[in-house]
Steps between C-alpha positions, in 0.01 A plus 500: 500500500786754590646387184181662307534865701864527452465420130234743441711762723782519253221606187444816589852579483588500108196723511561722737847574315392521157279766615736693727745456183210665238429770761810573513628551166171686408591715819859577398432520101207801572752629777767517220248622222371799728845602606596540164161668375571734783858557351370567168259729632790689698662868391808341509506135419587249695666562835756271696384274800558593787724257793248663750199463301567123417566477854127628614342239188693213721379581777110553391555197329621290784217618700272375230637163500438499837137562507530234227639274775284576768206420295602177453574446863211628607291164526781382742425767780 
């Protein structure tokens, strides 16, 4: 019997990455595609990156994958 949970237990998985994967890449491809819109769109073309403002996008995106984290841990509490 434990046999039939743990095999239905590992389904979900291939899933649950193919859609974090296809979230993602739509995610960063319309990130990309509105940064360089915005660029276009700009007086002055585009601009260099700065070390401090890839430094704030880690960080807001560490906090999201947090949240991501703690939503799957939240049936555990």
């Amino acid at each position: 019997m434990s046999e039939i949970v743990n095999k239905n237990d590992a389904d979900w998985k291939p899933k649950t990455y193919a859609i974090g994967g296809v979230t993602g890449l739509f995610l960063g491809l319309l990130s990309a595609y509105l940064f360089a819109r915005a660029s276009e769109e700009s007086e002055s073309g585009p601009q260099k990156v700065k070390t401090l403002d890839i430094m704030r996008l880690s960080v807001a995106l560490l906090a999201l994958v947090r949240q991501v984290t703690d939503l799957g841990a939240s049936g555990k509490k």
